[in-house]
Structures are given as structure tokens and as C-alpha cells.
Coordinates of C-alpha atoms and ligand atoms in Angstrom, one line a residue:
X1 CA 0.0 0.0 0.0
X2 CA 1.8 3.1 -1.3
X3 CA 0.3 5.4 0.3
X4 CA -1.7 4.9 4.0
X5 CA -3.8 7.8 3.7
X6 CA -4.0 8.0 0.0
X7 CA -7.7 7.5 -0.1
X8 CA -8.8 10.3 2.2
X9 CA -6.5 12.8 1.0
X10 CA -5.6 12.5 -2.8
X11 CA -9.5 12.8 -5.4
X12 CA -9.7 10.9 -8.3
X13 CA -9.4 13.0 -11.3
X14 CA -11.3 12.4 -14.8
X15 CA -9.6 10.0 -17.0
X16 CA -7.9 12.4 -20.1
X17 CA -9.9 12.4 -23.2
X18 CA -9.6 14.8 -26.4
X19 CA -12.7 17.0 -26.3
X20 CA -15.4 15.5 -28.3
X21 CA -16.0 18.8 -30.6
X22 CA -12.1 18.2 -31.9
X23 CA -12.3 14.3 -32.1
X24 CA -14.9 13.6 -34.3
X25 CA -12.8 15.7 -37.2
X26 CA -10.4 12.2 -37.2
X27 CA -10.2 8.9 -36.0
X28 CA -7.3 9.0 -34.1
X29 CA -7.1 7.6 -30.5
X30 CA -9.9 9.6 -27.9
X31 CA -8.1 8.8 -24.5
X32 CA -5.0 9.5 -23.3
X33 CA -2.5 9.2 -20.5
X34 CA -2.4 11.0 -16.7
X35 CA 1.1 12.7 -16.4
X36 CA 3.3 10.0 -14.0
X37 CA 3.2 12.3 -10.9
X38 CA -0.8 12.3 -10.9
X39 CA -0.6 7.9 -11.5
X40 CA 1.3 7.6 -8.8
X41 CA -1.0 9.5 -6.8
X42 CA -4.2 7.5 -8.1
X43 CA -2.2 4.2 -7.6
X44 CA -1.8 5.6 -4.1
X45 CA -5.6 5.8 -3.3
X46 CA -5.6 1.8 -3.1
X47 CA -6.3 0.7 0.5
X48 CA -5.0 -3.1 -0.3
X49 CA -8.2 -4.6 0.7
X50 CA -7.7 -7.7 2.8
X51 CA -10.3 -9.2 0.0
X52 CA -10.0 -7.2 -3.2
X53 CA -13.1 -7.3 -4.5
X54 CA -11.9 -5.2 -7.3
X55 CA -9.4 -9.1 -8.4
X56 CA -12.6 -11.0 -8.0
X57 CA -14.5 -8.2 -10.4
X58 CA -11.9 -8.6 -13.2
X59 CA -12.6 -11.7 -14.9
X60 CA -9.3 -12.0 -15.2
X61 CA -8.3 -11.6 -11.9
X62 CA -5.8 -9.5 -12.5
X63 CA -3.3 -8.7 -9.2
X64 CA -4.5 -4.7 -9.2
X65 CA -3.5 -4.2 -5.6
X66 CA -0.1 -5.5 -6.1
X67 CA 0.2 -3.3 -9.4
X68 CA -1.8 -0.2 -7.9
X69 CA 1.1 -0.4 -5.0
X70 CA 4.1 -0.8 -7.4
X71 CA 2.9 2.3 -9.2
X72 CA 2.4 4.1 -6.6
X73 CA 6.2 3.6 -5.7
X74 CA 7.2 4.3 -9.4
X75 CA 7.9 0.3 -10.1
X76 CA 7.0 0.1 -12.9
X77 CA 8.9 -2.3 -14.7
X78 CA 7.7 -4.9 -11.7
X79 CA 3.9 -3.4 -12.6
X80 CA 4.0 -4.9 -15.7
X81 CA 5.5 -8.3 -14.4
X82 CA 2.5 -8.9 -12.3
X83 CA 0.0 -7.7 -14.9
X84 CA 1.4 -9.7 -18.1
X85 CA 1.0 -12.6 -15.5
X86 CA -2.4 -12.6 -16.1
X87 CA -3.0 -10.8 -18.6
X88 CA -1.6 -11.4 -22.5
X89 CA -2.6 -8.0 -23.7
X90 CA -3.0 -5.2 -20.7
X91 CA -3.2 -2.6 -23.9
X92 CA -6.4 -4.1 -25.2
X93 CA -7.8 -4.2 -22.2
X94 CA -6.3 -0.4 -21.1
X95 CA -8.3 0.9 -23.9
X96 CA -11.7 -0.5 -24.3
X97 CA -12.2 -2.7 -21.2
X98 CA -15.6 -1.4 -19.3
X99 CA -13.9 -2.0 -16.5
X100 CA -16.3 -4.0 -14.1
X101 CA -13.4 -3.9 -11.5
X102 CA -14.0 -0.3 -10.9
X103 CA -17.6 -1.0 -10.0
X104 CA -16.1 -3.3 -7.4
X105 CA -13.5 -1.7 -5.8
X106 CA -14.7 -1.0 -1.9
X107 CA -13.8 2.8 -2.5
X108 CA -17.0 3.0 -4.9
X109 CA -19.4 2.6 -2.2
X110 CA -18.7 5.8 -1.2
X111 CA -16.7 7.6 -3.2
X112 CA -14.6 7.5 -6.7
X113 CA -13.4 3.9 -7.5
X114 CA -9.6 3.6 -7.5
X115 CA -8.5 4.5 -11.8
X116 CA -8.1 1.0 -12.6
X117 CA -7.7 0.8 -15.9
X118 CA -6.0 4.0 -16.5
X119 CA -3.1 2.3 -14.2
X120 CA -3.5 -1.1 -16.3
X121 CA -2.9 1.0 -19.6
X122 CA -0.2 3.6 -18.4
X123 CA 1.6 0.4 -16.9
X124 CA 1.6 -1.0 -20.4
X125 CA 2.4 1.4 -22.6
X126 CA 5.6 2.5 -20.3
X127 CA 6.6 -1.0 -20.7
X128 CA 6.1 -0.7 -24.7
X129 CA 8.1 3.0 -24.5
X130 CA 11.1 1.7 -22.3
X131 CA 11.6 -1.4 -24.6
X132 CA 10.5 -4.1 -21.6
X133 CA 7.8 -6.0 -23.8
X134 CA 10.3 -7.8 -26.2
X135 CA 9.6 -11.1 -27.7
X136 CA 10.6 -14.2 -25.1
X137 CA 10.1 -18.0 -27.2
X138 CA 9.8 -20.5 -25.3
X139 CA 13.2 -22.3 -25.1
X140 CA 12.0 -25.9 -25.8
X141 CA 9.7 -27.2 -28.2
X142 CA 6.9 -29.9 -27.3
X143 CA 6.7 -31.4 -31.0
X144 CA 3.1 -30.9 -30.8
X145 CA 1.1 -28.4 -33.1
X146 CA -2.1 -26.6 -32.3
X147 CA -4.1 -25.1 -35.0
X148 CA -6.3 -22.1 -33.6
X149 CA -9.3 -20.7 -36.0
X150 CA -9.8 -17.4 -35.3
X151 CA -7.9 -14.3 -34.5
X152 CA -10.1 -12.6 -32.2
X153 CA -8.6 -11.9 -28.4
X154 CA -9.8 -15.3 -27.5
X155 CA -7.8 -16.8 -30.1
X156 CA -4.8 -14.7 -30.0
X157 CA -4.5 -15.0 -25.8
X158 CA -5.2 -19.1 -26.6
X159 CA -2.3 -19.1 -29.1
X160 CA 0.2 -16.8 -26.9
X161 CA -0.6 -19.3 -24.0
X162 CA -0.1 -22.2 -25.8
X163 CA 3.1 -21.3 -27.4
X164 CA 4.6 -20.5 -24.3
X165 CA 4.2 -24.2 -23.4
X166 CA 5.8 -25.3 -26.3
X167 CA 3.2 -26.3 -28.8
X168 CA 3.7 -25.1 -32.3
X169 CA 0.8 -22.8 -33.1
X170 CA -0.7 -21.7 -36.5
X171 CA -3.3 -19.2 -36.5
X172 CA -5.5 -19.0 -39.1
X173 CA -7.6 -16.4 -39.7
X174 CA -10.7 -15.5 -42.7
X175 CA -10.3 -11.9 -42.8
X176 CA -7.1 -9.7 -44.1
X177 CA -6.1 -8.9 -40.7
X178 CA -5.6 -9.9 -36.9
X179 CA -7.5 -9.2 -34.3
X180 CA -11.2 -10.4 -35.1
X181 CA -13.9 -7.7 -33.4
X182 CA -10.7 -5.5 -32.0
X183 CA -10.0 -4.8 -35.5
X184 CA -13.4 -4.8 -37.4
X185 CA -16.2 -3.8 -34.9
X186 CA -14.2 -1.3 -32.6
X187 CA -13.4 1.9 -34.3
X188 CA -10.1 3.2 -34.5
X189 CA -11.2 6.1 -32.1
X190 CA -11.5 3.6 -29.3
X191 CA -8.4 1.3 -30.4
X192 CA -5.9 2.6 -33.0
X193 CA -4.9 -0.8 -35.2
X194 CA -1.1 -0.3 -34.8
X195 CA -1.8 -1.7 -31.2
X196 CA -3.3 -4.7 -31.9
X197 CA -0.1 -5.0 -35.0
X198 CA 2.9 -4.2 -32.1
X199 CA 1.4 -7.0 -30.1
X200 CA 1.0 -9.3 -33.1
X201 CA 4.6 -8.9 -34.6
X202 CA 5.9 -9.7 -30.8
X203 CA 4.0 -13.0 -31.0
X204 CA 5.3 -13.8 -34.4
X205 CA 8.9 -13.1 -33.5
X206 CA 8.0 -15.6 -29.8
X207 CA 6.8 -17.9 -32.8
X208 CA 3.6 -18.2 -33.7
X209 CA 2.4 -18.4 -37.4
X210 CA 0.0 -16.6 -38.5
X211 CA -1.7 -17.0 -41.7
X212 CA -4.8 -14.4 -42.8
X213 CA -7.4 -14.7 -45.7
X214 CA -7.9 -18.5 -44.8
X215 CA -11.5 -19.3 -43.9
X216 CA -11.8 -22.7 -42.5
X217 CA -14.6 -24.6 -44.5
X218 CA -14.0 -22.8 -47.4
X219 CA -9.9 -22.7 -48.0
X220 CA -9.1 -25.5 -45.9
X221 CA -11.1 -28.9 -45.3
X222 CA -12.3 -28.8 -41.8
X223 CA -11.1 -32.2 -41.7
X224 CA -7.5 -31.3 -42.2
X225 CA -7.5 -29.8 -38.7
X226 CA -7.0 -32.9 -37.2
X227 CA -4.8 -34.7 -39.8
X228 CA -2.7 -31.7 -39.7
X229 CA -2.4 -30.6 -36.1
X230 CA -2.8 -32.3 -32.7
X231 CA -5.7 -30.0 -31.6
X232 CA -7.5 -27.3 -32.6
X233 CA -9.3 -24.6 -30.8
X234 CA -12.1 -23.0 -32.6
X235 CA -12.3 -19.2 -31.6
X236 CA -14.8 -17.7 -34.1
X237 CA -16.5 -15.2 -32.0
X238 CA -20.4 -15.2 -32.2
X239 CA -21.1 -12.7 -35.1
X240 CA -24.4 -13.8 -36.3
X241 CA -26.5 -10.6 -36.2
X242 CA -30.3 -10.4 -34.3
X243 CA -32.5 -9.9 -37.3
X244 CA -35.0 -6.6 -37.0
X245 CA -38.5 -8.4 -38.0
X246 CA -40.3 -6.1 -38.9
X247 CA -41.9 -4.2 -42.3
X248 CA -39.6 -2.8 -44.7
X249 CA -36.3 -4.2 -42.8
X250 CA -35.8 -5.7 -46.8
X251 CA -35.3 -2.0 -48.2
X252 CA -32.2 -0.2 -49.7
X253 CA -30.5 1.6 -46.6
X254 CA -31.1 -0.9 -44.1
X255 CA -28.0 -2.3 -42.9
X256 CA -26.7 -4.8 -40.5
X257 CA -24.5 -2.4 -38.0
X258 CA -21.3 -4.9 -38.6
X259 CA -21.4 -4.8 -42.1
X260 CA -20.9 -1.1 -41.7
X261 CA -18.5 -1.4 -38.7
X262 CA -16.2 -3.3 -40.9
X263 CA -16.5 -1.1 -43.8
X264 CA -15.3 1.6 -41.7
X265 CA -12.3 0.0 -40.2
X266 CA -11.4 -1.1 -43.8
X267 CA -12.0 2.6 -45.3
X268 CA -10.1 4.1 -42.2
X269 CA -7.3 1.3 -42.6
X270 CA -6.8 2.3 -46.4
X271 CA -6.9 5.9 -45.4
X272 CA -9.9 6.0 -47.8
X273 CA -13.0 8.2 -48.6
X274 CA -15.4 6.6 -51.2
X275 CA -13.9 3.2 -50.3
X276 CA -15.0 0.4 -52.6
X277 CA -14.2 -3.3 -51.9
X278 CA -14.9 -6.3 -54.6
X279 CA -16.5 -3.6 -57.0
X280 CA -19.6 -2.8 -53.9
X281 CA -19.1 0.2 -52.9
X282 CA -19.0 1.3 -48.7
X283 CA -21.8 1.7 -46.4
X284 CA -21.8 5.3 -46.0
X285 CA -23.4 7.7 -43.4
X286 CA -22.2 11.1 -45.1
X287 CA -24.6 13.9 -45.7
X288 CA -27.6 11.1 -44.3
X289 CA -30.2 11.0 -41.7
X290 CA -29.2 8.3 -39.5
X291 CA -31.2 5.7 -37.4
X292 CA -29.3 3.2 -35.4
X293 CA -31.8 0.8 -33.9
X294 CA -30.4 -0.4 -30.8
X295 CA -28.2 0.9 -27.9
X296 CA -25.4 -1.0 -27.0
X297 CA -21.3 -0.9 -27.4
X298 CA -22.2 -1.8 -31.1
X299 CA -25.1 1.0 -32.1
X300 CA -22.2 3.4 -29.9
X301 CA -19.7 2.6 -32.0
X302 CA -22.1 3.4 -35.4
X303 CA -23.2 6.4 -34.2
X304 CA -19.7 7.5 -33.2
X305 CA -18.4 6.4 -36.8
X306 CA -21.6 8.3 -38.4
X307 CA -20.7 11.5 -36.5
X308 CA -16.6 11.7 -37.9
X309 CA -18.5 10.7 -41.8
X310 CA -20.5 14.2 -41.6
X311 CA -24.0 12.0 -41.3
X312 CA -26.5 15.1 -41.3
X313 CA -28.4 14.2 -38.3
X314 CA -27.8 10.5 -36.0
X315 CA -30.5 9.2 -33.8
X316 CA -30.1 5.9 -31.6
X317 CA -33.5 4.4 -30.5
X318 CA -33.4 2.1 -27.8
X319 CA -36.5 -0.4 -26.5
X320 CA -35.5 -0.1 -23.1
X321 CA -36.4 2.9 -20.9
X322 CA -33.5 5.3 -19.9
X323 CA -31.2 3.6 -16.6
X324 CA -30.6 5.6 -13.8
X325 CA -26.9 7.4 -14.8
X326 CA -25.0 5.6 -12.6
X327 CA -25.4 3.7 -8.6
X328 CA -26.6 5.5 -5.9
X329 CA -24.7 5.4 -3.4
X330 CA -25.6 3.0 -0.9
X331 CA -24.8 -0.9 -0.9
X332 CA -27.5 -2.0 -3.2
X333 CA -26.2 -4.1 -6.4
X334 CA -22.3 -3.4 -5.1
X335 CA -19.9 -5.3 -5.8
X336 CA -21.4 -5.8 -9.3
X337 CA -22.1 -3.5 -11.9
X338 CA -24.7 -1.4 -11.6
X339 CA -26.6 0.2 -15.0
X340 CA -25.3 2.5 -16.1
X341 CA -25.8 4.6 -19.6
X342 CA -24.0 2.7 -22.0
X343 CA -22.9 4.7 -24.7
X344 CA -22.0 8.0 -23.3
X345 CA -18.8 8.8 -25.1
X346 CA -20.7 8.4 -28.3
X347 CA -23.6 10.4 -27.4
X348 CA -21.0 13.4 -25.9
X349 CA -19.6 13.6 -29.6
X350 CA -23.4 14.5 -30.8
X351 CA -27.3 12.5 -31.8
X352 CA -29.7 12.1 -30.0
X353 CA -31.2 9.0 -27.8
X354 CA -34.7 8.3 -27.5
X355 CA -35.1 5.6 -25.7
X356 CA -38.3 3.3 -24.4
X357 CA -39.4 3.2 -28.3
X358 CA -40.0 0.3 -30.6
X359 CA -39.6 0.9 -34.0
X360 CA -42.4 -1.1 -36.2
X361 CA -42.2 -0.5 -39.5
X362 CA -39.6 1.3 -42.2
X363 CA -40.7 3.1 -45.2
X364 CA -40.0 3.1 -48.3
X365 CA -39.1 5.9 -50.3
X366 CA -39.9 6.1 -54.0
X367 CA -37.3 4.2 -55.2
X368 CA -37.1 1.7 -52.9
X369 CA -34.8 2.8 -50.6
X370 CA -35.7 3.8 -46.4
X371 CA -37.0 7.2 -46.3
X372 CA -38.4 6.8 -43.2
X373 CA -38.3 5.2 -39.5
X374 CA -41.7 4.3 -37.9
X375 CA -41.7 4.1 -34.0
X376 CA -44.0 4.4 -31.0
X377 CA -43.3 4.9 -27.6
X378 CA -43.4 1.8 -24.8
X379 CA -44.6 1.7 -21.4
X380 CA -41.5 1.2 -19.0
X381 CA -42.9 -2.1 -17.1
X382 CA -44.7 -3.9 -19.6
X383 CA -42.5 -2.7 -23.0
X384 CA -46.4 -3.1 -24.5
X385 CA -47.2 0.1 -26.8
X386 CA -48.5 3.2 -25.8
X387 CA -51.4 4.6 -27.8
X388 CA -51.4 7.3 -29.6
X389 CA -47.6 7.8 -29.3
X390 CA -46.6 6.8 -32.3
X391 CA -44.1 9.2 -34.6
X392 CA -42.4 8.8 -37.7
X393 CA -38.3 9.7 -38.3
X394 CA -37.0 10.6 -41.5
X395 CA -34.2 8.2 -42.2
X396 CA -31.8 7.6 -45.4
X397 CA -29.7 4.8 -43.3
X398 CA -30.7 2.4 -40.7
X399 CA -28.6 0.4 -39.3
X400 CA -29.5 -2.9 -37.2
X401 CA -27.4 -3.0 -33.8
X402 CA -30.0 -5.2 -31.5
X403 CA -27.5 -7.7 -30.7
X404 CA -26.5 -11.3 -32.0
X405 CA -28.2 -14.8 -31.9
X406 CA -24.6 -16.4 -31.7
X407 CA -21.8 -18.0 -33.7
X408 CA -22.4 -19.4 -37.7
X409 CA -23.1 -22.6 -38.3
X410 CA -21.3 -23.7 -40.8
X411 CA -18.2 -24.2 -39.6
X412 CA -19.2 -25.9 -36.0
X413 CA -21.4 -28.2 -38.1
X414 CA -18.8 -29.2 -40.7
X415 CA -17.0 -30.3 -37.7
X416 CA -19.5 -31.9 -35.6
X417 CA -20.1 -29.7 -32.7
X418 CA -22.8 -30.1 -30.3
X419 CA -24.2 -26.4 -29.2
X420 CA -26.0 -25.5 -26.0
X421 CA -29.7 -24.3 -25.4
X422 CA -28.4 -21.0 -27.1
X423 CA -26.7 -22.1 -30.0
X424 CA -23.2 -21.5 -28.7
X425 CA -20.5 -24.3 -29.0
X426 CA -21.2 -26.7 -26.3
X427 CA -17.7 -26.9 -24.5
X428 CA -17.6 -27.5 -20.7
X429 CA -14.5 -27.5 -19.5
X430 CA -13.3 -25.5 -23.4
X431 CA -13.7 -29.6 -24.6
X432 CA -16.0 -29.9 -27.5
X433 CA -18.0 -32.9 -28.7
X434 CA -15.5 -33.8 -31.0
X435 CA -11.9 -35.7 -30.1
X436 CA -9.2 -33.3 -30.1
X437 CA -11.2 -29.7 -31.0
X438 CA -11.5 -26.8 -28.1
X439 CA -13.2 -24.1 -28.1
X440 CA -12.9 -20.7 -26.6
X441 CA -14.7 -17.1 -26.5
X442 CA -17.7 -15.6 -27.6
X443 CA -18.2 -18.9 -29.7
X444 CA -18.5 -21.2 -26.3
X445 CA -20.4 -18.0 -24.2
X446 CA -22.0 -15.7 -26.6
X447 CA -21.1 -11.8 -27.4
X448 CA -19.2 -10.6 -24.5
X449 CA -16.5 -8.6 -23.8
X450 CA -12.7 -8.5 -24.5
X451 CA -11.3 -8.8 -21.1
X452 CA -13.4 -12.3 -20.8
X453 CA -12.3 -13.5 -24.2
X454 CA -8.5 -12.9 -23.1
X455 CA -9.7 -15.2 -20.2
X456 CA -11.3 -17.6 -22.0
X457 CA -8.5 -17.9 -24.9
X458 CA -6.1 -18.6 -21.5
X459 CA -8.1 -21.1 -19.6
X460 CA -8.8 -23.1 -23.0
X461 CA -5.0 -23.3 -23.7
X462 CA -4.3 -24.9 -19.9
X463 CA -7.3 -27.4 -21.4
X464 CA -5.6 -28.2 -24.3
X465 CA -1.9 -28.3 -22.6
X466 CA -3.5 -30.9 -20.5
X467 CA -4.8 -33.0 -23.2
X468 CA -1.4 -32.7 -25.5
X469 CA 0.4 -33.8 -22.4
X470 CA -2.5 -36.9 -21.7
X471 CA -2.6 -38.0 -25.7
X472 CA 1.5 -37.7 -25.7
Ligands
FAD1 C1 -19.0 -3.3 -32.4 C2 -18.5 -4.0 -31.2 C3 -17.8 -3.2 -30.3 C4 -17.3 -3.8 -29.1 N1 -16.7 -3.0 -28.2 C5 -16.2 -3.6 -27.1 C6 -15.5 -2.8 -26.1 O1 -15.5 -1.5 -26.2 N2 -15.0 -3.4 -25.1 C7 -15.0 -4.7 -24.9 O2 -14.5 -5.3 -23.9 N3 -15.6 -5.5 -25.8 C8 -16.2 -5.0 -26.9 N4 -16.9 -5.8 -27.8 C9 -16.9 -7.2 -27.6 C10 -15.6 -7.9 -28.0 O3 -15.0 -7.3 -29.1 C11 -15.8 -9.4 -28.3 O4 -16.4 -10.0 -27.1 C12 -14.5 -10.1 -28.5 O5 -13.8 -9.6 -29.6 C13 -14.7 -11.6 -28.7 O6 -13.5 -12.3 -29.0 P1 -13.5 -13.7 -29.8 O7 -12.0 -13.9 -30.0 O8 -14.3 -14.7 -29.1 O9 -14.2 -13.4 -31.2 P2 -14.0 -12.4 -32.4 O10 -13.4 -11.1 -31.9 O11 -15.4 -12.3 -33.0 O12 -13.0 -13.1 -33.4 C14 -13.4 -14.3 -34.1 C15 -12.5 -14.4 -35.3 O13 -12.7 -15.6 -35.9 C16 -12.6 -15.4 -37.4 N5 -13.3 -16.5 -38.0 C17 -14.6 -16.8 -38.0 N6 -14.9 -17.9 -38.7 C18 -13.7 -18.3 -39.2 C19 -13.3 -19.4 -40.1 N7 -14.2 -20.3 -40.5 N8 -12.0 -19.5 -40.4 C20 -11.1 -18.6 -40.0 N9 -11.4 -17.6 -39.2 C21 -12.7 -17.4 -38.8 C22 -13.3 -14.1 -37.5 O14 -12.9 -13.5 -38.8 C23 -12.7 -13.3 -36.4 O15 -11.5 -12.7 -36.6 C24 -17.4 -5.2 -29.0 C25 -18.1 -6.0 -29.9 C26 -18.6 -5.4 -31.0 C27 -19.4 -6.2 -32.0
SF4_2 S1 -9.0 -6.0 -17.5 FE1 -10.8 -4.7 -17.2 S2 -11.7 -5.5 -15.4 FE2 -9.6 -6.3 -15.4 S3 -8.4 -4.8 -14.3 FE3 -8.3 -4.2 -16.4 S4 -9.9 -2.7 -16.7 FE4 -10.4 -3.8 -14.8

């Protein structure tokens, strides 16, 4: 505990951002980095819990006492020791991460949570400026070879773990690029691509291959996973998209939000305007009236992309009625996270929310295309209609962002896979139905987060260590 007192006498202080009027004029990086004098102070406002609840709300139970301490005493090249221990990629996480352990941490039941994850990313990227994150192979070789399908941070953390045991692994990956939903759902604004690229040429100097634009099922026999390699762990992420069911959802203009979410991240990778890819030409939100139906990470991330295109007006409709901002402050709900309004770094940057509406029907314009939203207002208890409140938007793009039904078939069927009640790879224990094929991520638990596909891609690669040592 760096500092005894630290929690009664030092405040927290708002996590850096650029201002949202400047930000949405590029795509570069919105948060930035406390000065080291302040850190040290907000590491310093740790009490060291005898039982850090802030460890057990981390799903990776990462050691943030330990770290919060050594940064508070300027450590930090034992910081990033203890996080890499359990944690493959602390920058991933530094950025985008939600941050459930904040919500934890004792200090939030009546004041500011400790900073958490602006210590986790200022640890981090120190270690990347001084030159401490450098490439470390294993120094012996198992003879055994794991194929992992899917780059995604399930797959990557799965393929760092197992390669550290020994086990030659290959990556192979459908899209252009690494990094699965890091890369083509999260803008650049939240996490610049060069992050996920430094990380990614460490791993392939430690060893691992990595071989993009290979779907498997398409350019490789699902079969050959098992004649080829000892195991496989499928990491495909559940990308199947919640279809909106309703009148007009068939027009021109209506859009599934990842099919714009990629197009983005390719037309921001290729420093494009007017991007076109296999002759079809990008989604686009400039100069248009846009709807996003839906209000989670995914409609935030549309709306935020809309706003730096120059979309003419943005509007996010959401079914559920506005949560209360943020806990009150009293024990209720703590240590877990309370609701909170997800989307506000979007909504800062411009739009508008309206939220306890279902939208019923689009219309058509005369050529086919949306003109035009159709919505009514719900009642807060029942969700049923309200009469008489029923108003139409004027919309040239919709875009679909209610959530996903889970991962695609295909694949999992080529191979045999058994799925659960809600179509997610059946895998107790990461061990699928069939001999020899793992499974890891949002593919096994549904769309989640990052931090708890890290933690998945690591606990499946203990699974399969075990079974490479068992079959040896
Ligand atoms: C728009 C959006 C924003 C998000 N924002 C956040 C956020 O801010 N913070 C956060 O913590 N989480 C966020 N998430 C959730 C997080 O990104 C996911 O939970 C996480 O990426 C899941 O990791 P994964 O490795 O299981 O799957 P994915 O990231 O989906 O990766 C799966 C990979 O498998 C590949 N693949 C699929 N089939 C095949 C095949 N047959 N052959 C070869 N490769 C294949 C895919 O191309 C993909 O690269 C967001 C999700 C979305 C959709
Ligand atoms: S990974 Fe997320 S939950 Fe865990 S310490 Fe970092 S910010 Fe908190």
C-alpha cells in the first residue's frame, strides 16, 4: 500500500480524453495518458483490501492491488511483471475494457473507485516506450502443433498461452487482418490498429504463425484440422446478427450495424473516402439522416463512426427505458455493476437518444430505398405500446445494432459440434464434442466482452496443454 492515507487525501481525477468537438474531425485515439506524478498519486488511493473485491470483479483476476502499489512507488517495470501474469494484452484491455473492477472496488461505495484501468494502460504502454515488452520464445519445443481458427482476443491470448508451453501454433484467420472484433467492430477512435499490429509482430517473433485470408470450411477442409495438427481450438466469435423483424427491414439503406463497422475500419485502414471493396461500394453515413436501432457498445460505436462521416443528423432508439446514470450510493447491487448509460462517449460527440421506443415498421421511399423510421413509444414495465404515441423519423440509413443470436453454423457443423440451449458451441471444461477440437470465447459463451475472451483464450490453452500432455 503506497500510500496509508491516500484515499482520504488524494481525489480521483477524470480519466484524459480529447474534447469531443475536436475528435470527431479524425479517427485517431480519444483517451489519453495522466502525467506519471498524478498515477502515482491515483495508484496511491488503493487501501490493499484484505479481499479485493476489485481481483474478483476482473474476470481475469488480474493482481490490481499488487500493481496499484508498485505504481504508486514508481515500479513500474515490476507493474507490468505482475499484470502480463495474467494478462496477454493489458493494452487491449487499457483501452476498451468497461472496466467491471472499478464498479467493485470498496472505495465506490462511497466515493470515486480507484482508476483502474487508466493504471493497467499507463503500466503498459511505459513497458512498450522503455523497450521491456520484447519477444521471449519458449526455449523448448513440445513437437506438438495446435491449429487455432480465429484471430479474435480469444484466439490470439489461446495461441500466446499455448506457445509459451511449447506447442507449435498456427493461426488461421478468414479476414485480411488480426485481431477479429478489435479490428473490425471497434473503431479506431477507441483502439488505433497499430496496437493490436505491435502486439502481433511480438507474437510472431515468440513464434507463432499466422496465416490471414484462410477461412476454414472454405480454403481449408475442416477435416485437415486434425490430420494436420494435434488440436484445434475454434475461436470464431459469435457474429451472427439479431434480425430486425419487422416491415420494410428488406429496403435499400437498411444495414446490419457490422457490415458497416467493418467497412469503416477497412476505409479508415486504407486511409480512404469513397472506399469500394470487390467492386460494392462502402456503407456510408455522409450527408444522411441516420437511425441506429439499438443501444449498446455496437449501435455506440455506429453512431460514433456516423458522426466523424459528416452524417446530417444520427438518432439511436433504444427499446428499453433510460437507466438511472450511474449507482446510488448506498450498498444495493455493489460489488457488481450497476446500470449504467452505455454509450456516453458516443452520445457526448453528438445524436440524440430516444429511448423506451420500438420501432415497427420502415418506409420506403420512391425508389425503394428507407426514407423513413416508424416508432411508438413503450410503457417502462410492460414494454407493450402506448397509444397514440406513435411518430415517424425521416431516415436515409438504418442500421441494425439489437444484438447477436450467436456464432455461424457452418463451420461448427462441418466439424461436428454439439451447441448449447443457445446455440453457442457446447464446451464444458473449453472440450468440445468432438476428439481433439477446443473451443474458446464468444463462440462457447455468446457476445461478451474483451477482457473475458483474453480469459477464456487462456483457460482453454491450460485445457488443451493438458490434453497434449494426456494423448503424448
Ligand atoms: C461493435 C463492437 C464493439 C465492441 N466493443 C467492445 C468494447 O469496447 N470493449 C469490450 O471489452 N468488448 C467490446 N466488444 C466485444 C468484443 O470485441 C468481443 O467480445 C471479442 O472480440 C470476442 O472475441 P473472440 O475472440 O471470441 O471473437 P471475435 O473477436 O469475434 O473473433 C473471431 C475471429 O474468428 C474469425 N473466423 C470466424 N470464422 C472463421 C473461419 N471459418 N475460419 C477462420 N477464421 C474465422 C473471424 O474473422 C474473427 O477474426 C465489442 C463488440 C462489437 C461487435
Ligand atoms: S482487464 Fe478490465 S476488469 Fe480487469 S483490471 Fe483491467 S480494466 Fe479492470
Amino acid at each position: 500500500m503506497g500510500r496509508v492515507r491516500g484515499f482520504l487525501e488524494v481525489r480521483r481525477v477524470p480519466a484524459p480524453e480529447r474534447d469531443p468537438r475536436e475528435r470527431t474531425a479524425d479517427y485517431g485515439e480519444i483517451f489519453e495518458l495522466l502525467p506519471e506524478e498524478e498515477l502515482r498519486r491515483q495508484g496511491g488511493r488503493c487501501m490493499d483490501c484484505g479481499i479485493p473485491f476489485c481481483q474478483d470483479g476482473c474476470p481475469l483476476g488480474n493482481l490490481i492491488p499488487d500493481w496499484n502499489d508498485l505504481v504508486s512507488r514508481g515500479r513500474w517495470r515490476e507493474a507490468i511483471d505482475q499484470l502480463h501474469a495474467t494478462n496477454d494484452f493489458p493494452e487491449l484491455t487499457g483501452y476498451i475494457c468497461p472496466a467491471p473492477c472499478e464498479d467493485a472496488c470498496v472505495l465506490e461505495i462511497n466515493d470515486d473507485p480507484v482508476m483502474i484501468k487508466q493504471v493497467e494502460l499507463s503500466i503498459v504502454e511505459r513497458a512498450w516506450e522503455e523497450g521491456w515488452i520484447v519477444p521471449r520464445p519458449p526455449q523448448r519445443r513440445s513437437g506438438r502443433s495446435v491449429a487455432v481458427v480465429g484471430s479474435g482476443p480469444a484466439g490470439m491470448a489461446a495461441a500466446a498461452q499455448l506457445n509459451r508451453r511449447g506447442h507449435r501454433v498456427t493461426i488461421l484467420e478468414r479476414d485480411e487482418a488480426a485481431g477479429g472484433l478489435n479490428r473490425f467492430g471497434v473503431p479506431d477512435h477507441k483502439l488505433e490498429k497499430w496496437i493490436i499490429d505491435r502486439r502481433l509482430a511480438v507474437m510472431a517473433d515468440e513464434g507463432i504463425e499466422l496465416r490471414c485470408g484462410v477461412e476454414v470450411g472454405r480454403d481449408l477442409d475442416p477435416g485437415e484440422l486434425r490430420e494436420r495438427f494435434d488440436a484445434a481450438v475454434v475461436a470464431v466469435g459469435a457474429r451472427v446478427a439479431r434480425p430486425l423483424e419487422i416491415p420494410g427491414a428488406e429496403l435499400g439503406g437498411v444495414h446490419y450495424a457490422m457490415d458497416y463497422l467493418y467497412d469503416r475500419n477497412r476505409a479508415v485502414a486504407a486511409g480512404a473516402n469513397g472506399w469500394v471493396r470487390n467492386g460494392r461500394p462502402e456503407i456510408s453515413a455522409a450527408g444522411r439522416r441516420v437511425v441506429v436501432v439499438g443501444a449498446g457498445d455496437t449501435s455506440a460505436d455506429c453512431m460514433s463512426n456516423a458522426h466523424r462521416e459528416g452524417a446530417a443528423s444520427v438518432t439511436q432508439l433504444d427499446t428499453y427505458p433510460e437507466p438511472a446514470g450511474g449507482r446510488p450510493r448506498d450498498l444495493a447491487g455493489w460489488p457488481r455493476t450497476p446500470k449504467r448509460l452505455p454509450t456516453n462517449y458516443a452520445l457526448e460527440e453528438g445524436g440524440e437518444r430516444r429511448s423506451g421506443v420500438a420501432v415497427v415498421a420502415l418506409n420506403a421511399h420512391d425508389d425503394d430505398c428507407v426514407g423513413s423510421v416508424e416508432a411508438v413509444e413503450t410503457d417502462p414495465e410492460t414494454r407493450e405500446p402506448l397509444s397514440g404515441t406513435g411518430f415517424t423519423l425521416p431516415a436515409d440509413l438504418v442500421l441494425v445494432a439489437i444484438g447477436f443470436t450467436g456464432p455461424e453454423p457452418a463451420l461448427l457443423d462441418a466439424l461436428g459440434l454439439e451447441r448449447d440451449g443457445r446455440g453457442n458451441v457446447r464446451a464444458e471444461g473449453y472440450t468440445t464434442s468432438a476428439a481433439g477440437i477446443f473451443c474458446a470465447g464468444d463462440a462457447r459463451i455468446g457476445q461478451s466482452l474483451t477482457v473475458t475472451a483474453i480469459d477464456e483464450g487462456r483457460r482453454c490453452a491450460r485445457a488443451v496443454d493438458r490434453y497434449l500432455e494426456g494423448s503424448g
